[in-house]
Tab-separated table of C-alpha atoms in Angstrom:
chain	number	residue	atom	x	y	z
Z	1	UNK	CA	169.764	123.450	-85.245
Z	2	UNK	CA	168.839	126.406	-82.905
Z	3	UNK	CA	165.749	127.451	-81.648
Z	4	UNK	CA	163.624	127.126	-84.680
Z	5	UNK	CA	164.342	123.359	-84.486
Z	6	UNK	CA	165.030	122.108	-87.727
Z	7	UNK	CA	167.926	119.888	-88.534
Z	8	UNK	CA	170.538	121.355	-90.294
Z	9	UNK	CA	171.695	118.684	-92.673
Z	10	UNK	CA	174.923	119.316	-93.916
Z	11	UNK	CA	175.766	118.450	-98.152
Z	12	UNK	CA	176.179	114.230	-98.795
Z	13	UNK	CA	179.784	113.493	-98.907
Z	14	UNK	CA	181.584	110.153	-98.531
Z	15	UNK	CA	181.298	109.789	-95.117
Z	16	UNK	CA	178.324	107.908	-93.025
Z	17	UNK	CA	174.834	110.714	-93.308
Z	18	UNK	CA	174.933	110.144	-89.745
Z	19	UNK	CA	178.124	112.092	-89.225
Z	20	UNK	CA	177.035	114.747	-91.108
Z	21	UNK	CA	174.041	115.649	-88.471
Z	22	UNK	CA	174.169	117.308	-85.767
Z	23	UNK	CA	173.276	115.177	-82.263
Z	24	UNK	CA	170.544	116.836	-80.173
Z	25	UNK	CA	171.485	117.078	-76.510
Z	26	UNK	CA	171.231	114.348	-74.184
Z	27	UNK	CA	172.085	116.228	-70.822
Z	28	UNK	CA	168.792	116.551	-68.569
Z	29	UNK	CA	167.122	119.663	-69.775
Z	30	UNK	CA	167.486	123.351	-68.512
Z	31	UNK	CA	163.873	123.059	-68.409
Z	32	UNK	CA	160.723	121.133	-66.264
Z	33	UNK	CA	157.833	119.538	-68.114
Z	34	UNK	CA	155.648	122.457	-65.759
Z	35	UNK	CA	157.873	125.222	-67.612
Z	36	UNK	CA	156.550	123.613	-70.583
Z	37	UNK	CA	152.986	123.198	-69.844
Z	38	UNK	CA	152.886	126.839	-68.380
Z	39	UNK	CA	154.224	128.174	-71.781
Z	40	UNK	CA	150.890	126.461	-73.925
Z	41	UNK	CA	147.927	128.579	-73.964
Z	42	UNK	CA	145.439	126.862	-71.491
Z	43	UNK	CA	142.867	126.350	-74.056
Z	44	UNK	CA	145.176	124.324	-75.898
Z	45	UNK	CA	144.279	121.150	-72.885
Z	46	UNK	CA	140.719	121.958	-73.727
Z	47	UNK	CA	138.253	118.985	-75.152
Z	48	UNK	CA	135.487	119.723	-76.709
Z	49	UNK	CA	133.415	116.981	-77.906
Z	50	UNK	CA	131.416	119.131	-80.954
Z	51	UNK	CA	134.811	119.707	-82.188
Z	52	UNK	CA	136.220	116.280	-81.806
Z	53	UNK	CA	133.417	114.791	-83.770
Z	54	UNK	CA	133.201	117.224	-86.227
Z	55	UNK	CA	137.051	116.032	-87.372
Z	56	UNK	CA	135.493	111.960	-87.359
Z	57	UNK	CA	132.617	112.838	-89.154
Z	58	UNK	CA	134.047	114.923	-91.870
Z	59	UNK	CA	136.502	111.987	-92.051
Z	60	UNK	CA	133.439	109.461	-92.275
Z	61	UNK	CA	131.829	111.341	-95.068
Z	62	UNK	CA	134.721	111.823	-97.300
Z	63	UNK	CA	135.570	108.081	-97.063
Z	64	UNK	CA	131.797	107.191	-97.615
Z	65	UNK	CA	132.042	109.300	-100.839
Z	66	UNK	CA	134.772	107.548	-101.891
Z	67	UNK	CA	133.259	104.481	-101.694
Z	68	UNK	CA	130.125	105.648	-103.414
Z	69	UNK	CA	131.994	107.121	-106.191
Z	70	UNK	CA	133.809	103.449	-106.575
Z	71	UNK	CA	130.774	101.294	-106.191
Z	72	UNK	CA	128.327	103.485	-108.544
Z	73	UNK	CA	130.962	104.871	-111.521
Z	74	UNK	CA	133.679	101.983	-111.321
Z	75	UNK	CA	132.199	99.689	-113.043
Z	76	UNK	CA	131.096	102.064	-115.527
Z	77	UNK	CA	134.358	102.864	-116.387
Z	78	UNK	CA	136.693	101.503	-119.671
Z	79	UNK	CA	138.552	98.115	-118.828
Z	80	UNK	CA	142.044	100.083	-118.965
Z	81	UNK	CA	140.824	102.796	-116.773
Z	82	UNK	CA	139.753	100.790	-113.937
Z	83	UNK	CA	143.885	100.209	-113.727
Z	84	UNK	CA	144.450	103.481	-112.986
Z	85	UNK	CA	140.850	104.256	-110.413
Z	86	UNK	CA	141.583	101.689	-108.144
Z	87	UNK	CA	144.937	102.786	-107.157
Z	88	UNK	CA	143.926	106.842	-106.588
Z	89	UNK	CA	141.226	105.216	-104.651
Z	90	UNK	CA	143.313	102.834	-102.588
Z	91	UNK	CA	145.745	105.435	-101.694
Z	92	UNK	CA	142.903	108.057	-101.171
Z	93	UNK	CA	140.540	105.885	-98.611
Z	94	UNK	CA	144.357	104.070	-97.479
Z	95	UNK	CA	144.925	108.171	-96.627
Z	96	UNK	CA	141.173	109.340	-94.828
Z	97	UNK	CA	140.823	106.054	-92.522
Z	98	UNK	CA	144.805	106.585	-91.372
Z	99	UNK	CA	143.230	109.888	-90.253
Z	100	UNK	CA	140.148	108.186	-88.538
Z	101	UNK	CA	142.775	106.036	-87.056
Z	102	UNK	CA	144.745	108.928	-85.894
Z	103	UNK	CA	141.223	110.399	-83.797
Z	104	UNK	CA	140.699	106.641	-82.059
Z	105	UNK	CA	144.077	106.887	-81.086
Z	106	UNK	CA	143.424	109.757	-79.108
Z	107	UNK	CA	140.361	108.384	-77.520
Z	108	UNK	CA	142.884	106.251	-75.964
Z	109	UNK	CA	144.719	108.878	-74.664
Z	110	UNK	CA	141.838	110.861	-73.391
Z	111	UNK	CA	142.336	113.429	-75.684
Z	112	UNK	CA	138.779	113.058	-77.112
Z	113	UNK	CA	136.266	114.641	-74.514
Z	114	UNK	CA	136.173	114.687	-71.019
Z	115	UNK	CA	134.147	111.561	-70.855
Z	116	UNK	CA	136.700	108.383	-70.717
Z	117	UNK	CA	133.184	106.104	-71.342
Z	118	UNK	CA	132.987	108.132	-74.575
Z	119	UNK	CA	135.883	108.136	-75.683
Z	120	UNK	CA	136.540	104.382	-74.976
Z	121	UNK	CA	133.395	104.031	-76.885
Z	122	UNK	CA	134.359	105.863	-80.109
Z	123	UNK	CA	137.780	104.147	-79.936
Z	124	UNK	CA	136.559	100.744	-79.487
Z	125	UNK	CA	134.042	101.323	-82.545
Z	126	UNK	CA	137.029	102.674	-85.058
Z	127	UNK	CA	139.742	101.199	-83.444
Z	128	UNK	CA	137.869	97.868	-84.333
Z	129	UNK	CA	136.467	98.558	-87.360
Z	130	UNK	CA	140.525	99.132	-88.973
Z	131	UNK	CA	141.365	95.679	-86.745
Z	132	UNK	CA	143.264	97.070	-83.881
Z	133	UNK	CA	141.956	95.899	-80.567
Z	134	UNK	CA	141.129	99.372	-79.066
Z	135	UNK	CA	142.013	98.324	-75.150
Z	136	UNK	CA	144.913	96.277	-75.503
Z	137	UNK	CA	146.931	98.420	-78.049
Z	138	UNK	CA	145.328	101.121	-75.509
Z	139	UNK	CA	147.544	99.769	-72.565
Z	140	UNK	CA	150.290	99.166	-74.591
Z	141	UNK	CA	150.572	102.074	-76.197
Z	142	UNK	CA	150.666	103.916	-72.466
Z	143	UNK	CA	153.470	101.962	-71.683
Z	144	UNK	CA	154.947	103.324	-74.650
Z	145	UNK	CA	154.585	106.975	-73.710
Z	146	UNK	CA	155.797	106.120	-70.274
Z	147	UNK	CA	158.535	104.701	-71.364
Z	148	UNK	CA	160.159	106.258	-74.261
Z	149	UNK	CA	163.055	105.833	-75.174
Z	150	UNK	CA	164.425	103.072	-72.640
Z	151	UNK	CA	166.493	100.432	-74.274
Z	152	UNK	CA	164.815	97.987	-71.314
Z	153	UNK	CA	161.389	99.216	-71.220
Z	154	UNK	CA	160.316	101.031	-74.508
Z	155	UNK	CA	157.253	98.727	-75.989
Z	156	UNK	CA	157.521	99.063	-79.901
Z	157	UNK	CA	160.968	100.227	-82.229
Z	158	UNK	CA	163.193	99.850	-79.510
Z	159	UNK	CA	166.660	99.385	-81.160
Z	160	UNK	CA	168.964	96.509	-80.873
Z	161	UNK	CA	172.752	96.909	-79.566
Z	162	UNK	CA	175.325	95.652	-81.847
Z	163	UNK	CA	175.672	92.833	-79.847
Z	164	UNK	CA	172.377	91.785	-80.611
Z	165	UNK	CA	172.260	91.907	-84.686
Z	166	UNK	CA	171.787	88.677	-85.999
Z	167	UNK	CA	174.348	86.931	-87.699
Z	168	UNK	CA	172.649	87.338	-90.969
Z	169	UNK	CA	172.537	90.905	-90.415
Z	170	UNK	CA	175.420	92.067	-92.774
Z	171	UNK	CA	173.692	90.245	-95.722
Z	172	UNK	CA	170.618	92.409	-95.616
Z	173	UNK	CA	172.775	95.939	-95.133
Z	174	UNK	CA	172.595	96.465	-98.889
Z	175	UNK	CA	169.938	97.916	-101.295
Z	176	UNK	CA	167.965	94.653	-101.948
Z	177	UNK	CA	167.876	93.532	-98.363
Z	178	UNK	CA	166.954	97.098	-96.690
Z	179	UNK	CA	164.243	97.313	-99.755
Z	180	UNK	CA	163.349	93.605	-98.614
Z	181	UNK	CA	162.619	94.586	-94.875
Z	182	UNK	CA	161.006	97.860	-95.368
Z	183	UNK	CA	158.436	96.163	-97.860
Z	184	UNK	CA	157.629	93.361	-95.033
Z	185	UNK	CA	157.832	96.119	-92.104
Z	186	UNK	CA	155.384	98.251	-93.876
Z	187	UNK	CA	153.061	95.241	-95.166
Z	188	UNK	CA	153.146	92.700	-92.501
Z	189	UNK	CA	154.958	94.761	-89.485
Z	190	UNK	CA	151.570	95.935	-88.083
Z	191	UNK	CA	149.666	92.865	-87.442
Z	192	UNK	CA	153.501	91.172	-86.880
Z	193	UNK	CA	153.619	93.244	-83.774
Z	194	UNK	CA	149.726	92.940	-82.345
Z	195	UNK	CA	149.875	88.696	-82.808
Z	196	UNK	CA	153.586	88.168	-82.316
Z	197	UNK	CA	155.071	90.982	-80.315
Z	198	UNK	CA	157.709	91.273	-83.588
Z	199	UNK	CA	159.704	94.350	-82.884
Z	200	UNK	CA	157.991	94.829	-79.469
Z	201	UNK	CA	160.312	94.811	-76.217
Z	202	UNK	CA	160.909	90.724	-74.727
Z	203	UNK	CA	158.306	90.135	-72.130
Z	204	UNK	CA	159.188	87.066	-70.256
Z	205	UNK	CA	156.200	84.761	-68.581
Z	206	UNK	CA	154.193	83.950	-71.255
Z	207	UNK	CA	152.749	84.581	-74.930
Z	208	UNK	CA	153.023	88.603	-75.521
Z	209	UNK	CA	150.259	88.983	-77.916
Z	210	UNK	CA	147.297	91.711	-77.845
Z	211	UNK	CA	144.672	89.636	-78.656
Z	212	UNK	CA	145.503	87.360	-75.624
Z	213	UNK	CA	144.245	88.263	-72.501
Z	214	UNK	CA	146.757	86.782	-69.987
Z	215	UNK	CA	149.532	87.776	-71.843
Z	216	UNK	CA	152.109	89.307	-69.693
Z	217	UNK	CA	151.967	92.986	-71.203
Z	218	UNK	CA	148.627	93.551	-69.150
Z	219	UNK	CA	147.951	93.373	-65.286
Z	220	UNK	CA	144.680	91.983	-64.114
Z	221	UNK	CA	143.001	95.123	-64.181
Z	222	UNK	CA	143.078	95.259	-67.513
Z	223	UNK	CA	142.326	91.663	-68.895
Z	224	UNK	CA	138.755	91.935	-69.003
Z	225	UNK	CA	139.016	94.827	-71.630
Z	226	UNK	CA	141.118	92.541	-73.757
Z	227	UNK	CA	138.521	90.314	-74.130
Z	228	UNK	CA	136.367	93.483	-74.797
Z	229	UNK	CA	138.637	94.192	-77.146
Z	230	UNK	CA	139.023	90.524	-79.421
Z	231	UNK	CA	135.312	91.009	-78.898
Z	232	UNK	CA	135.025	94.166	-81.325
Z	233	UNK	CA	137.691	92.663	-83.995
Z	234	UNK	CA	135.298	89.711	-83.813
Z	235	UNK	CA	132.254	91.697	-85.086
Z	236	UNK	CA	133.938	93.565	-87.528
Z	237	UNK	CA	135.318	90.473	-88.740
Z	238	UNK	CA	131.958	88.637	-89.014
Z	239	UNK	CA	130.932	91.563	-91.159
Z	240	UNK	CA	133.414	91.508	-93.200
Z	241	UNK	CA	132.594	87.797	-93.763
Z	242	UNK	CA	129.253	88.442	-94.637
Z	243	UNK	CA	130.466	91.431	-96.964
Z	244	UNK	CA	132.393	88.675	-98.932
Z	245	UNK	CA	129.530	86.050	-98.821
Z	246	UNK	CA	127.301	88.403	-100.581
Z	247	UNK	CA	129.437	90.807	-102.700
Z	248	UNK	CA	132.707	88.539	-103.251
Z	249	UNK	CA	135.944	88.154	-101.726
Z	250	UNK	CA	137.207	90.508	-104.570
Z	251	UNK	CA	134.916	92.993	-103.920
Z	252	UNK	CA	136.259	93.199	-100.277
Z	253	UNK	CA	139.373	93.222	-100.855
Z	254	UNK	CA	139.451	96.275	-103.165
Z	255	UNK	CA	136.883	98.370	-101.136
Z	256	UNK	CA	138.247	97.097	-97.462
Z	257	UNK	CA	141.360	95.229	-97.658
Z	258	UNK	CA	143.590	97.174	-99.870
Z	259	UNK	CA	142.922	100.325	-98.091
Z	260	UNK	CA	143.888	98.231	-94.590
Z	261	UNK	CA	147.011	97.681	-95.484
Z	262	UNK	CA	147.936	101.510	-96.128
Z	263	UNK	CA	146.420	102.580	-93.116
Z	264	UNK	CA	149.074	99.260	-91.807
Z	265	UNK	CA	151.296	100.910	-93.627
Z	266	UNK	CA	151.437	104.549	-92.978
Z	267	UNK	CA	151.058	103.533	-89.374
Z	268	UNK	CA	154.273	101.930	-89.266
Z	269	UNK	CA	155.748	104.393	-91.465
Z	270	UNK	CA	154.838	107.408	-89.179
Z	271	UNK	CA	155.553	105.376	-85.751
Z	272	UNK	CA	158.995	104.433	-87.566
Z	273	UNK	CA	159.959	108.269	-88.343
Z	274	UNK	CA	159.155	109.803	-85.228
Z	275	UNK	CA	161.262	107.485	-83.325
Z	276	UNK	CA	164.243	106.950	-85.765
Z	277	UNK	CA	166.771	109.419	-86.683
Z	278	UNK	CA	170.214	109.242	-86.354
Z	279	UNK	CA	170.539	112.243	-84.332
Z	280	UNK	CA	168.494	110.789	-81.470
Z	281	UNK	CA	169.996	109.505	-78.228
Z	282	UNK	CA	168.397	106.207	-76.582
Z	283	UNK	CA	169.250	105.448	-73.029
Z	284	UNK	CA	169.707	102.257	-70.682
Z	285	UNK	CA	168.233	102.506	-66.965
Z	286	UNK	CA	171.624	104.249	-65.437
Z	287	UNK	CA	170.609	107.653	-67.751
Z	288	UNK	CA	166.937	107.087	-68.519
Z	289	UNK	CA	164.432	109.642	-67.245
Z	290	UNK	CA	161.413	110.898	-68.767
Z	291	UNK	CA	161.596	113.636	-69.559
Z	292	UNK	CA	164.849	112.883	-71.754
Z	293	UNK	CA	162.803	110.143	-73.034
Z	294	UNK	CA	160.047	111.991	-74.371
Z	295	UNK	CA	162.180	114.514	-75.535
Z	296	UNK	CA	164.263	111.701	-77.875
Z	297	UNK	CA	161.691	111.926	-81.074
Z	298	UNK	CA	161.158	113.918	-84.165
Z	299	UNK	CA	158.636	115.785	-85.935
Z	300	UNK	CA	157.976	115.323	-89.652
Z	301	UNK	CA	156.785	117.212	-92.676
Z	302	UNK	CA	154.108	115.069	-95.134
Z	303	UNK	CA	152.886	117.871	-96.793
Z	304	UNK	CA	149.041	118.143	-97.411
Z	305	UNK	CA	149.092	114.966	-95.641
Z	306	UNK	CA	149.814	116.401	-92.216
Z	307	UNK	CA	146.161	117.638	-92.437
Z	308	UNK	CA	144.890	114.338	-93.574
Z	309	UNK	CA	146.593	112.956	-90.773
Z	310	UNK	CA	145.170	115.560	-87.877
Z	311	UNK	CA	148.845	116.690	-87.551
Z	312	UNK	CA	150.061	113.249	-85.752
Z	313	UNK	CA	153.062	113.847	-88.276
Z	314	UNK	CA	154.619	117.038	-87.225
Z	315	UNK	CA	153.538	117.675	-83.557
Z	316	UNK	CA	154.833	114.562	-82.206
Z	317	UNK	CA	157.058	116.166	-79.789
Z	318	UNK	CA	154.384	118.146	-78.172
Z	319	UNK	CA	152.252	114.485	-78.149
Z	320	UNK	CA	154.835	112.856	-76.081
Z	321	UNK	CA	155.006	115.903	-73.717
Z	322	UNK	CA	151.006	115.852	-73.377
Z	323	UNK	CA	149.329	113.199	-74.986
Z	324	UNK	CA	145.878	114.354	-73.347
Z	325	UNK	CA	146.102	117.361	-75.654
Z	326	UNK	CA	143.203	117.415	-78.661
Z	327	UNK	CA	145.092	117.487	-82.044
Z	328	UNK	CA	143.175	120.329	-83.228
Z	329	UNK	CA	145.674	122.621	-80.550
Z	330	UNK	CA	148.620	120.507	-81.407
Z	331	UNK	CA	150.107	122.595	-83.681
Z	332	UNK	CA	149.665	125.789	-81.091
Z	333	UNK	CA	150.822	123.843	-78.738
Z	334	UNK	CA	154.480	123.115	-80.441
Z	335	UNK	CA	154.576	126.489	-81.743
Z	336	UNK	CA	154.290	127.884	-77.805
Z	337	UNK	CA	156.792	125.109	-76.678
Z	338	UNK	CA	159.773	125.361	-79.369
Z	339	UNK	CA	161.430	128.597	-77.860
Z	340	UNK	CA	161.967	126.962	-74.721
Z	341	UNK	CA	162.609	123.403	-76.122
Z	342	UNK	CA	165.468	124.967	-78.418
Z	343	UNK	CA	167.803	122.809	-79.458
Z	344	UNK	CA	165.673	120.293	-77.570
Z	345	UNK	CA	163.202	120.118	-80.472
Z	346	UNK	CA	163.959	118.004	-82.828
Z	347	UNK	CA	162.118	118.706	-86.647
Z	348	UNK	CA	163.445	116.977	-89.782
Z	349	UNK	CA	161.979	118.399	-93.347
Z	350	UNK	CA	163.498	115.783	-95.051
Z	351	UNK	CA	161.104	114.127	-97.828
Z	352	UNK	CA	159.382	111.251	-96.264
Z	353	UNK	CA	161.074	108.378	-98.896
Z	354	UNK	CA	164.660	110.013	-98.758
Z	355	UNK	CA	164.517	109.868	-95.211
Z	356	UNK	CA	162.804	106.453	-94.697
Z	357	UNK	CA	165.762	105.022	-96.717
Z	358	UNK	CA	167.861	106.981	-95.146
Z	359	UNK	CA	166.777	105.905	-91.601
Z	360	UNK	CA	166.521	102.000	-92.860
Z	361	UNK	CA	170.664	102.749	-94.136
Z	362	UNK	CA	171.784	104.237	-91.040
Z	363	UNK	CA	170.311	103.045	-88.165
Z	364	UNK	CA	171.047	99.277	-87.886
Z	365	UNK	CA	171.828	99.474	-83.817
Z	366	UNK	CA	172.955	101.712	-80.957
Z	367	UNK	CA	176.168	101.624	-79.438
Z	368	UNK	CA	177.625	104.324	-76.476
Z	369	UNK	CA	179.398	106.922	-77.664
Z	370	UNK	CA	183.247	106.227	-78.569
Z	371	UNK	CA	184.257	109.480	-77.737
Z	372	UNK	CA	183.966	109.423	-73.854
Z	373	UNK	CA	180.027	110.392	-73.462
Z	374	UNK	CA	178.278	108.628	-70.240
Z	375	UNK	CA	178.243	105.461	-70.984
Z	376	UNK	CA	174.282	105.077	-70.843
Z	377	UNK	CA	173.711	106.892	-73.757
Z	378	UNK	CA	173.503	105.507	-76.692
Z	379	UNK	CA	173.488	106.275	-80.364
Z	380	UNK	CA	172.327	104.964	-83.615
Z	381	UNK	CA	175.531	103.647	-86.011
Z	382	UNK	CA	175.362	101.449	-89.168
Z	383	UNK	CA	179.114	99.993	-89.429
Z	384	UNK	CA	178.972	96.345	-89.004
């Protein structure tokens, strides 16, 4: 992997597909995150709010046409034909509102317009409408980028030593049990994490859960925004209620609920690949810093779906580096930052199933390196 930052993957062979790719560095950088920010065009950090909404509209009025299509020409349709609409338009709407996802996500990083009351606003409306709880996964989600890549302080996929692996751990390192915990991660690993804290880093003093407002992940600045927050998921909950009093249960389900659970699902997906890859280091406080931190993730290829997606897929490098930047300069952004980044960069083309399993297979816990590296580094390794 040089400077054009992909992963060079060498041919399977018998041995672990971890030892067969090559480690990124873990020494602090040759470079300062001002280099870095220097090197991007200065438009790049520019928000424009025509231009943000223009991206949430167009998203709004495909998945309003999809929805029209289903509710007028469905039920016109053959019995056996209905088998095969409802899936291309579960997967198509599951697609679009991951992408109106993607935009309130960035209203909680700023990245929306220069107004923080607007884009607050505009996240708390689409945030709530897909069930997240816009403030609190807000917060959360900061801590995240603050903290990336600390074994003791990362919020959300933060690996477990090999001292830590359940006894029952072994069992589930074959095909059935890794297809077994990817099918609940991707299902039920969404709202796991927002009402349970499953997967989440241990908080101690109380109930970590975001739709509880003296949970210990916020401070008391923040607690009144929870509320703000199970507020919104309230509403759209209500509506959804009154959706299924007057149309059916079934008739939510297929036109809402189905398509939730893809959004749930790609969400986890994407979250999952950017932050696991057996080439990436992970480090306890005595190496931490973060810069390192940010630089320990990975950019991905999903096809025609990194458009869908507003490029959250394959610019995720550049995000962690400056999250306030508007997606629609993401990919300008990387492209100035990757000759100074180097081997820093880390890109993986690897199909998105092949390397989901692959990720699942070989990174079951971190360990330090065997061979003599500082201690405080540590890397993913599957042998239990």
């Amino acid at each position: 992997m040089g400077a054009g930052g992909r992963m060079q993957v060498s041919p399977p062979s018998k041995k672990s597909e971890t030892d067969n790719i090559k480690r990124v560095p873990c020494e602090t950088p040759p470079f300062t995150v001002g280099e870095l920010k220097k090197a991007i065009p200065p438009h790049c950090f520019k928000r424009s709010i025509p231009r943000s909404f223009s991206y949430l509209i167009w998203d709004i009025i495909i998945a309003s046409c999809f929805y029209y299509v289903a509710t007028t020409y469905f039920p016109l349709l053959p019995h056996p034909l209905s088998y095969f609409a409802w899936p291309l338009y579960w997967a198509c709407q599951g697609c679009v509102l991951t992408g109106v996802w993607v935009i309130a996500h960035e209203c909680g990083h700023h990245a929306f317009s220069d107004y923080q009351w607007l884009d607050d606003t505009v996240g708390l409306i689409f945030h709530s409408f897909l069930l997240v709880p816009y403030f609190s996964w807000k917060y959360s989600h900061r801590r995240h980028h603050s903290n990336t890549g600390s074994l003791e302080r990362d919020e959300v996929f933060v690996p477990k030593k090999k001292s830590d692996i359940k006894w029952y751990g072994k069992y589930l390192n074959n095909p059935l049990g890794r297809t077994v915990m990817l099918t609940v991660q991707f299902t039920l690993g969404w709202p796991l994490y927002l009402a349970f804290n499953v997967s989440g880093r241990p908080y101690d003093g109380g109930f970590a859960c975001h739709f509880h407002p003296n949970a210990p992940i916020y401070n008391d600045r923040e607690r009144l925004q929870i509320y703000i927050s199970d507020a919104g998921i309230l509403a759209v909950c209500y509506g959804l209620y009154r959706y299924a009093a007057v149309q059916g249960v079934a008739s939510m389900v297929c036109f809402y609920g189905v398509p939730l659970l893809i959004v749930n699902g790609f969400l986890v997906l994407i979250t999952y690949l950017q932050h696991t890859h057996p080439s990436l280091p992970h480090y306890d406080s005595s190496e931490w810093d973060w810069l390192r931190g940010a630089l320990a993730t990975v950019d991905r290829d999903y096809g025609i779906l990194n458009k869908v997606f507003h490029n959250i897929t394959d610019t995720h490098v550049a995000h962690h580096l400056f999250s306030t930047t508007p997606h629609y300069h993401a990919m300008e952004a990387t492209k100035a930052i990757k000759p100074i980044l180097g081997e820093y960069y880390q890109f993986d083309g690897t199909p998105v199933v092949k390397a989901m399993w692959r990720e699942a297979k070989e990174c079951i816990y971190v360990e330090p390196d065997r061979q003599g590296e500082k201690k405080g580094v540590f890397w993913y390794n599957n042998k239990l």
